[in-house]
Tab-separated table of C-alpha atoms in Angstrom:
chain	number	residue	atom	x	y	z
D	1	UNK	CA	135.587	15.358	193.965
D	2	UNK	CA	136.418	18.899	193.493
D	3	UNK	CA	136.236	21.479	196.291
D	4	UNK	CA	133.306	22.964	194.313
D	5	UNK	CA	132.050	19.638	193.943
D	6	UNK	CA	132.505	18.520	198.108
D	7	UNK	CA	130.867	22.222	198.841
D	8	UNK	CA	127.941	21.502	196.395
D	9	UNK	CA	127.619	17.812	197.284
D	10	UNK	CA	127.202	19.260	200.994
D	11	UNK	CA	124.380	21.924	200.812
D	12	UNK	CA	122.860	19.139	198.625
D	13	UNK	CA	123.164	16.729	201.924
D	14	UNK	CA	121.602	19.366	203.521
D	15	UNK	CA	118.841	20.401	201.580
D	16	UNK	CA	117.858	17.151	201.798
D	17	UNK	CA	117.903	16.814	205.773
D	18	UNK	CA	115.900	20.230	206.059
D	19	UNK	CA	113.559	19.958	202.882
D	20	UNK	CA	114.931	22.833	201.709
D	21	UNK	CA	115.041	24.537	197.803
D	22	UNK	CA	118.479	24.953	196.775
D	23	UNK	CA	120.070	26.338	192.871
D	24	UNK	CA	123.351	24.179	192.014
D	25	UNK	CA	124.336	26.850	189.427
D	26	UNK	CA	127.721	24.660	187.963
D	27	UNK	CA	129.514	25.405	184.612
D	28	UNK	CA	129.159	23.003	182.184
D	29	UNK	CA	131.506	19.522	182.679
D	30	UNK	CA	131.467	21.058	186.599
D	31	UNK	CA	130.571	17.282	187.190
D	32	UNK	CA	127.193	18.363	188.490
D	33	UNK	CA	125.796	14.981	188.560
D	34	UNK	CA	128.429	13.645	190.713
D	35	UNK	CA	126.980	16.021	193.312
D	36	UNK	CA	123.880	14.832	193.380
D	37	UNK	CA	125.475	11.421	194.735
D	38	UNK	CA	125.729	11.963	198.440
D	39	UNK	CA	122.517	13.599	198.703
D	40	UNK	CA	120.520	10.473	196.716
D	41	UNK	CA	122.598	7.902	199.459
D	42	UNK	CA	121.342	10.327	202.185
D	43	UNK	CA	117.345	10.562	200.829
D	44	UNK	CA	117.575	6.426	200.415
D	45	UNK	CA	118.685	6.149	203.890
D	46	UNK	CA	115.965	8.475	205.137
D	47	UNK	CA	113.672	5.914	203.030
D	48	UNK	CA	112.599	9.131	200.799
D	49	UNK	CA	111.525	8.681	196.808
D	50	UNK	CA	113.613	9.889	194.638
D	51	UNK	CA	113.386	11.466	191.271
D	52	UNK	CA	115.322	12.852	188.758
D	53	UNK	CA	113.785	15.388	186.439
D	54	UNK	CA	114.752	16.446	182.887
D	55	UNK	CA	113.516	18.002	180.067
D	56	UNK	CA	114.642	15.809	177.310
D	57	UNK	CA	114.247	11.894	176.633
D	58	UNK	CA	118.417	11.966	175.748
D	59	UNK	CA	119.491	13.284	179.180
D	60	UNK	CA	117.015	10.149	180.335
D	61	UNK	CA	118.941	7.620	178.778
D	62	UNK	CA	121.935	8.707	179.502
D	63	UNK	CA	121.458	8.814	183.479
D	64	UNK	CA	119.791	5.771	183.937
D	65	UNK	CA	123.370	3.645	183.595
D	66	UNK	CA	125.119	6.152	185.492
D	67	UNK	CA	123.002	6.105	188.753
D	68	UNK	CA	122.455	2.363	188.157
D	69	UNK	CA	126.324	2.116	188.366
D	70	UNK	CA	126.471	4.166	191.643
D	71	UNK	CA	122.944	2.313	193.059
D	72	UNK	CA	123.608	-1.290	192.016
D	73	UNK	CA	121.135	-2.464	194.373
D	74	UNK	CA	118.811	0.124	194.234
D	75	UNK	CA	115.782	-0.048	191.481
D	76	UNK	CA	115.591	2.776	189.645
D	77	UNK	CA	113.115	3.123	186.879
D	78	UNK	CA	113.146	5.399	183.638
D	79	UNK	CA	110.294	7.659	182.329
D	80	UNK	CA	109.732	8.802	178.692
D	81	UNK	CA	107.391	8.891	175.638
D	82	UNK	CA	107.993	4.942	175.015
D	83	UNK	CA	108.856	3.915	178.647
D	84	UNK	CA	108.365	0.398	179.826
D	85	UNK	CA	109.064	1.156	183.162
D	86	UNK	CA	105.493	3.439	183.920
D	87	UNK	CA	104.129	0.784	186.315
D	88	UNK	CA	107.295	0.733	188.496
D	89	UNK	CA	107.405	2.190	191.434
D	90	UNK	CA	110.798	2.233	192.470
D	91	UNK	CA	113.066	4.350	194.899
D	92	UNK	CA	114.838	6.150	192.130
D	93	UNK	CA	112.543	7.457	189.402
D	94	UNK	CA	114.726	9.061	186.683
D	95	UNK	CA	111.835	10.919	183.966
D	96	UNK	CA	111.811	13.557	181.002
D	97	UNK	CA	109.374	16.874	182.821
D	98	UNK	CA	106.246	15.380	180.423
D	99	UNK	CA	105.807	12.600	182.378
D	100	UNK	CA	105.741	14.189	185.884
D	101	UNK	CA	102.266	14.862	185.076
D	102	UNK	CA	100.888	11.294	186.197
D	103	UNK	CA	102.316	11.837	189.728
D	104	UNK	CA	100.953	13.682	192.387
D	105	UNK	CA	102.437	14.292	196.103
D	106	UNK	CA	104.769	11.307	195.224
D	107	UNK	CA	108.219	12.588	195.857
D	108	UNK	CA	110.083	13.618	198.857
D	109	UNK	CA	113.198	14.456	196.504
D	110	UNK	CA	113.009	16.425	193.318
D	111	UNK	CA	116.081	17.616	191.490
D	112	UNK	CA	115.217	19.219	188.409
D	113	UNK	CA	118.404	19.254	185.602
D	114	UNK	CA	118.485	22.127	183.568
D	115	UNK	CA	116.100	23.829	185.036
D	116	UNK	CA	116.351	26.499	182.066
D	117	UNK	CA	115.786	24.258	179.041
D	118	UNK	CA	112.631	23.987	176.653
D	119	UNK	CA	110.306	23.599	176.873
D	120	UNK	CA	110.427	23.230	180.474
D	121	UNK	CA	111.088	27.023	180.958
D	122	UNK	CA	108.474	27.924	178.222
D	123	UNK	CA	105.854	25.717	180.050
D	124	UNK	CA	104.243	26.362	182.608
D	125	UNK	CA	102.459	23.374	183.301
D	126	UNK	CA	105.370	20.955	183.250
D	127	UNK	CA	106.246	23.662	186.132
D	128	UNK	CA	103.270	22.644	187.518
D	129	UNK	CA	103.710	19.279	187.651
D	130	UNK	CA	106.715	19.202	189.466
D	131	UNK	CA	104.722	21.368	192.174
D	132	UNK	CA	102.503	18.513	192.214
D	133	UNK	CA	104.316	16.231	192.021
D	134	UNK	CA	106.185	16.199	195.113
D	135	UNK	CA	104.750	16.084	198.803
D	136	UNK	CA	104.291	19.001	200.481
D	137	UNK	CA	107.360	19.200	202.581
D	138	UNK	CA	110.173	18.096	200.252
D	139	UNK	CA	113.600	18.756	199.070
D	140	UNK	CA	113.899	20.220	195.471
D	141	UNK	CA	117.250	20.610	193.876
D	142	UNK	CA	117.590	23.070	190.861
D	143	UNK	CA	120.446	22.351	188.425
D	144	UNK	CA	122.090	24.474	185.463
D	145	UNK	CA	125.195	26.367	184.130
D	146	UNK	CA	122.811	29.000	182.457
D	147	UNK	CA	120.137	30.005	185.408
D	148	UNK	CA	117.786	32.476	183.838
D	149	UNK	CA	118.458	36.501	184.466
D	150	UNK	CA	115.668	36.540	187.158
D	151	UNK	CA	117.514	33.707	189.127
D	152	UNK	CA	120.872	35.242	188.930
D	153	UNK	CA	119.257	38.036	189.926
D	154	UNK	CA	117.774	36.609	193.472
D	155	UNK	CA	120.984	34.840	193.521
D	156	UNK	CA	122.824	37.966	193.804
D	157	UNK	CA	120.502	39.497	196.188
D	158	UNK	CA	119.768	36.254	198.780
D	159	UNK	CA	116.586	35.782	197.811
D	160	UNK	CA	117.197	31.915	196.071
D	161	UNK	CA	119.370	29.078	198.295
D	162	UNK	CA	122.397	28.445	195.894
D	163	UNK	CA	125.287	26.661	195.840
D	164	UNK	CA	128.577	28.002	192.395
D	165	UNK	CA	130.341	25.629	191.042
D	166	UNK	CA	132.471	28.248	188.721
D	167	UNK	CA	135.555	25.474	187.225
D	168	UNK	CA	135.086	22.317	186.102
D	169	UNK	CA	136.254	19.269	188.312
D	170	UNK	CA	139.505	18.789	186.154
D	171	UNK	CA	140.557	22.554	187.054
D	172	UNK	CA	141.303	23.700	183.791
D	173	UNK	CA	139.313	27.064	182.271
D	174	UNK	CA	136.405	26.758	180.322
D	175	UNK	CA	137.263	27.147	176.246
D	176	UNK	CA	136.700	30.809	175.220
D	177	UNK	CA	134.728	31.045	171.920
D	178	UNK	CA	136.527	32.822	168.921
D	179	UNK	CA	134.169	35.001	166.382
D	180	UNK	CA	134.704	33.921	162.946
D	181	UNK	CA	133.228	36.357	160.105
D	182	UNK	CA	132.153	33.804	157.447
D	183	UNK	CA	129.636	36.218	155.327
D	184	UNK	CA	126.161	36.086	153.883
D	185	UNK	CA	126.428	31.874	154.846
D	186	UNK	CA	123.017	31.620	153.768
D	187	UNK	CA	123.396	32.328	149.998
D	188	UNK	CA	126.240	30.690	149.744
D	189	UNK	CA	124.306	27.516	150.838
D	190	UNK	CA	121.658	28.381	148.477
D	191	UNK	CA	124.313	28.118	145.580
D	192	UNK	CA	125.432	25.188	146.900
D	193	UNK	CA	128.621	26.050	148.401
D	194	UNK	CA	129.983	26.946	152.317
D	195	UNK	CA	132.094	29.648	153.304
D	196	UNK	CA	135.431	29.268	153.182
D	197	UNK	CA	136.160	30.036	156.667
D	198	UNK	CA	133.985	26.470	157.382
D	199	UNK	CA	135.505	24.417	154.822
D	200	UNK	CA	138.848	25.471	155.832
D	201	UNK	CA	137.601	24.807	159.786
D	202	UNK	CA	136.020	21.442	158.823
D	203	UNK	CA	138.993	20.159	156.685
D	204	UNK	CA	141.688	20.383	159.771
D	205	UNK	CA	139.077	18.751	161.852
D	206	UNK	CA	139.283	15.961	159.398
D	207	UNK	CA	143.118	15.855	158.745
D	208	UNK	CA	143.684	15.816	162.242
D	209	UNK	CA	141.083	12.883	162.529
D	210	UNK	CA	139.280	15.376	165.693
D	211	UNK	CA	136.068	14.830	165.856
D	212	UNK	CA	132.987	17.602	165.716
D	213	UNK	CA	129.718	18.848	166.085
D	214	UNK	CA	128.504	21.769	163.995
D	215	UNK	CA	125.231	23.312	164.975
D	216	UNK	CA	123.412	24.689	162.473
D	217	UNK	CA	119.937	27.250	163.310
D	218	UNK	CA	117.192	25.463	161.719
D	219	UNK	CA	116.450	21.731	160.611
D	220	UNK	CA	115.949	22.841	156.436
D	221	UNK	CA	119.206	24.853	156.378
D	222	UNK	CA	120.971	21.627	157.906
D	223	UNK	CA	119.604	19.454	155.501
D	224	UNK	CA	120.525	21.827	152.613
D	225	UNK	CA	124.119	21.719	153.702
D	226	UNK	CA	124.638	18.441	154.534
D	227	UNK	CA	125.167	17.405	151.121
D	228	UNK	CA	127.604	19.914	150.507
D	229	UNK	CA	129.278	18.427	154.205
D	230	UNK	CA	129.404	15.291	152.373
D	231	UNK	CA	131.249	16.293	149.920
D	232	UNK	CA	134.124	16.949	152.252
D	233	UNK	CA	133.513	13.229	154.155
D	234	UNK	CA	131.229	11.047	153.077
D	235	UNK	CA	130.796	9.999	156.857
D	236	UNK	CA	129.662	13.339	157.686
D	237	UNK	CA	125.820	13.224	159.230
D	238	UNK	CA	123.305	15.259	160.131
D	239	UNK	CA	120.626	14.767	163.577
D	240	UNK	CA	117.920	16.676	165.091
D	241	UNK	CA	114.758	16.049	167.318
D	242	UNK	CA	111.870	14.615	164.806
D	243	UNK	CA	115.003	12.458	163.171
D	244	UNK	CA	113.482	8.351	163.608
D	245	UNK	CA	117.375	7.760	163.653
D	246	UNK	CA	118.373	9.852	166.640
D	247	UNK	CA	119.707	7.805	169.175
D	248	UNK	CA	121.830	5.271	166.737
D	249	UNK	CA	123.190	8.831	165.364
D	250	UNK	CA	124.336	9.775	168.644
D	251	UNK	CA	125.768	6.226	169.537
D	252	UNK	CA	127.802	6.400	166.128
D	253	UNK	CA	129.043	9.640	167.028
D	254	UNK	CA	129.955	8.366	170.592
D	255	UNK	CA	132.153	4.821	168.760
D	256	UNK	CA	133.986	6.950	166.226
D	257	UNK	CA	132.004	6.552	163.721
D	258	UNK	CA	131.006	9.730	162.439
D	259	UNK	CA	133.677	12.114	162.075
D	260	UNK	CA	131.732	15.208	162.125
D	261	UNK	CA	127.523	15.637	163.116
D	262	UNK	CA	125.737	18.444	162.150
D	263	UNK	CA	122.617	19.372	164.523
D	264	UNK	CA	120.595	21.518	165.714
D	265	UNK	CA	119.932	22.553	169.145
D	266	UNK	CA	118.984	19.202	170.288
D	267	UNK	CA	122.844	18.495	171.669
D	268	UNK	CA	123.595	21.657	173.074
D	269	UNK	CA	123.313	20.177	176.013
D	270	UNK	CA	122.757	16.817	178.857
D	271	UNK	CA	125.366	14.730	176.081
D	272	UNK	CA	129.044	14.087	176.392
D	273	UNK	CA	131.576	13.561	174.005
D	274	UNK	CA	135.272	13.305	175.289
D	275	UNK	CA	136.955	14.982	172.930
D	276	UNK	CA	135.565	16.922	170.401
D	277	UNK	CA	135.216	20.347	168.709
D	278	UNK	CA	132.304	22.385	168.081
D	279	UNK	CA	131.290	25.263	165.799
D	280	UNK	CA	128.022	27.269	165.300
D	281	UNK	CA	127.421	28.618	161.550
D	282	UNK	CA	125.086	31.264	162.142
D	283	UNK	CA	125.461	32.186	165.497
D	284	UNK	CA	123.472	35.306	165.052
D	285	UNK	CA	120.457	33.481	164.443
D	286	UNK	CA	118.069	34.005	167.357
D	287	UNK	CA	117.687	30.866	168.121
D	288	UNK	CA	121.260	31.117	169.781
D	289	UNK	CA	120.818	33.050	172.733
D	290	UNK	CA	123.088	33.651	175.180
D	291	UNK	CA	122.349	30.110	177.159
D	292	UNK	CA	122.301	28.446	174.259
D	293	UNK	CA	125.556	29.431	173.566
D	294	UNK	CA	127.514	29.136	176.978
D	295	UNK	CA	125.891	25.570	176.908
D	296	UNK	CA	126.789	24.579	173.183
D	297	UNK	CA	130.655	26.294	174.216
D	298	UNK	CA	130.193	23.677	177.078
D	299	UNK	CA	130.381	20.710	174.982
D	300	UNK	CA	134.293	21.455	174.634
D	301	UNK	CA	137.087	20.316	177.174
D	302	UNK	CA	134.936	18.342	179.471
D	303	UNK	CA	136.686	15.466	179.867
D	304	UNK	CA	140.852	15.465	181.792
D	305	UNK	CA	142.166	13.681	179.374
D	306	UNK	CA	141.406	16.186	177.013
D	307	UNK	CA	140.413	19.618	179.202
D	308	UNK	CA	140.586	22.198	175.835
D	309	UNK	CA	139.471	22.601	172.541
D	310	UNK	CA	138.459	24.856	170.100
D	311	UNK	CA	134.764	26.668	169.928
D	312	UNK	CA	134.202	28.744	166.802
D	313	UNK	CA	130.976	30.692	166.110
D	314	UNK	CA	130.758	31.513	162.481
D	315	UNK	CA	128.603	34.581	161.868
D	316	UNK	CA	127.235	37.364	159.464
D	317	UNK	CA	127.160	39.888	162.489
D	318	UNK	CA	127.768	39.665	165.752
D	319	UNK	CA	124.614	39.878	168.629
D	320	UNK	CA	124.235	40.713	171.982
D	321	UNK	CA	123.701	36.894	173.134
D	322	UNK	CA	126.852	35.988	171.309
D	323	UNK	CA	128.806	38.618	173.264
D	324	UNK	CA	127.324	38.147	176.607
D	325	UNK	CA	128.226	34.308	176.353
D	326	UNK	CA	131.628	34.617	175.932
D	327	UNK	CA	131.819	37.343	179.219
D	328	UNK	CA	129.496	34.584	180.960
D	329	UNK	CA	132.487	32.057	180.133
D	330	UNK	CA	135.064	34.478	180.692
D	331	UNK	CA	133.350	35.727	184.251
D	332	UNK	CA	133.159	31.976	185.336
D	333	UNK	CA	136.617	31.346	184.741
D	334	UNK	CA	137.576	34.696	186.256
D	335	UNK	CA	135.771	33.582	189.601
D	336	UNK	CA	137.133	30.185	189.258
D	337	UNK	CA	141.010	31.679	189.316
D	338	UNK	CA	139.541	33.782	192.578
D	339	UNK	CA	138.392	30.799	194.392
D	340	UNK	CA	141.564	28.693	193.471
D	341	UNK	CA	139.841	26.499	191.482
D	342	UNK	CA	141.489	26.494	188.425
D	343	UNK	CA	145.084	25.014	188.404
D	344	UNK	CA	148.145	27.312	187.198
């Protein structure tokens, strides 16, 4: 691990040993998960149950085989909408923040992944039921690059337990976005065309065989340009959260498949692909706030074999959120170079 991994993976130890509340606030591709390791071997030895709490069903899926890796011997059982596993009750529950509702006083471990995602952060009662879900005296571990401004704000001030984790684990600085003026994008869609800027973006991506994700605002203006995508690849698809074909999208995307997948906000965060680039097309929209953004920008350079890439946000005008995540990127790599975190 990382130094900011080995400090992280030892207030998690210790939160743990004292039942404490602790904030991991990590950058995204910090290797956050790999943190959690230590303090899951030290809860099983203590005979504690475990669980693992996230907002969304993809994040899920993709744990379970990870931990299961790290705990061969250890049962761990998976909780979602169409879950076979509801009757188990193992030492390692892994569940989307829905189904924490069923449980009460159950856990003597909680860690919570991205704590600031919808609708977990829009809900209070799936807050709720991870109050009441574990036992009175237990350890709860808070995880996320993007904590909300109240939490930075007790952060600063030592009123919250925390734990920075400002570079990633391969040392290298976190992709700056670039600002791309592309025009009025939306009536050029209408007339069934993209802006330049996007074709021209999308067509290197495609020469240079680099695979991409393109987030698009909303799920009608995606499907109104994905025909006009098409016309650049047929390959080209589109995914987003009512689509039936969701997870054999994603999987396509993650063989090679699919050169370039447009979505919506479903992927900005909890998936990883090695070694792509990403681009917003209406980054103004309001749906893109400034977490949004740092964790979309996040999808870039995670991996060491391929630590850069390029982030482009294609807008109209330029917003507040858009500005403040790219001096939330460029602070975190700024306090990464302070720590000696990030390699020369």
């Amino acid at each position: 691990m990382s130094k900011g991994q080995e400090a992280a993976s030892t207030a998690v130890i210790s939160a743990v040993r004292n039942k404490d509340e602790l904030l991991v606030w990590a950058v995204c591709g910090a290797g956050k998960t790999e943190v959690l390791f230590d303090g899951i071997d030290e809860a099983l030895k203590l005979r504690h149950r475990i669980c693992i709490a996230t907002p969304r069903t993809d994040v899920v899926l993709e744990l379970v085989p990870r931990l299961q890796k790290v705990f061969p011997s250890t049962e761990i059982s998976a909780l979602y909408g169409s879950s076979e596993d509801r009757h188990l009750f193992s030492p390692i529950t892994i569940s989307t923040t829905h189904q924490l509702l069923r449980f009460h006083r159950a856990f003597d471990m909680m860690i919570v992944d991205e704590v600031d995602a919808f609708p977990y952060t829009f809900d209070e009662s799936l807050q709720w039921a991870v109050e009441k879900s574990v036992k009175l005296r237990a350890s709860l571990i808070h995880l996320t690059a993007t904590p909300s401004r109240k939490w930075q704000y007790e952060c600063r001030f030592g009123k919250r337990q925390f734990i920075k984790i400002p570079a990633r684990f391969h040392r290298k600085p976190l992709p700056l976005p670039r600002f791309v003026w592309c025009g009025n994008w939306q009536k050029q869609l209408a007339n069934g065309q993209l802006p330049y800027p996007v074709v021209e973006w999308t067509e290197k991506r495609l020469k240079l065989g680099k695979q991409a994700l393109i987030f698009v605002p909303h799920i009608k203006l995606m499907e109104k340009s994905l025909s006009i995508f098409q016309k650049l690849h047929p390959a080209i698809q589109s995914v987003h959260a009512e689509d039936p074909l969701r997870k054999e999208k994603v999987k396509m995307m993650r063989s090679g498949e699919t050169p370039i997948l447009l979505t919506t906000t479903i992927l900005e965060r909890g998936v990883t692909f090695p070694n792509i680039d990403v681009a917003v097309l209406g980054a103004e929209d309001d749906i893109f706030t400034e977490a949004a953004l740092v964790q979309i920008a996040g999808r870039v350079g995670r991996s060491s074999e391929h630590p850069s890439g390029d982030i482009t946000f294609f807008h109209y005008s330029r917003t507040k959120a858009m500005i403040q995540a790219m001096l939330h990127i460029d602070e975190m790599n700024k306090e990464a170079w302070r720590a000696g975190l990030l390699d020369e």
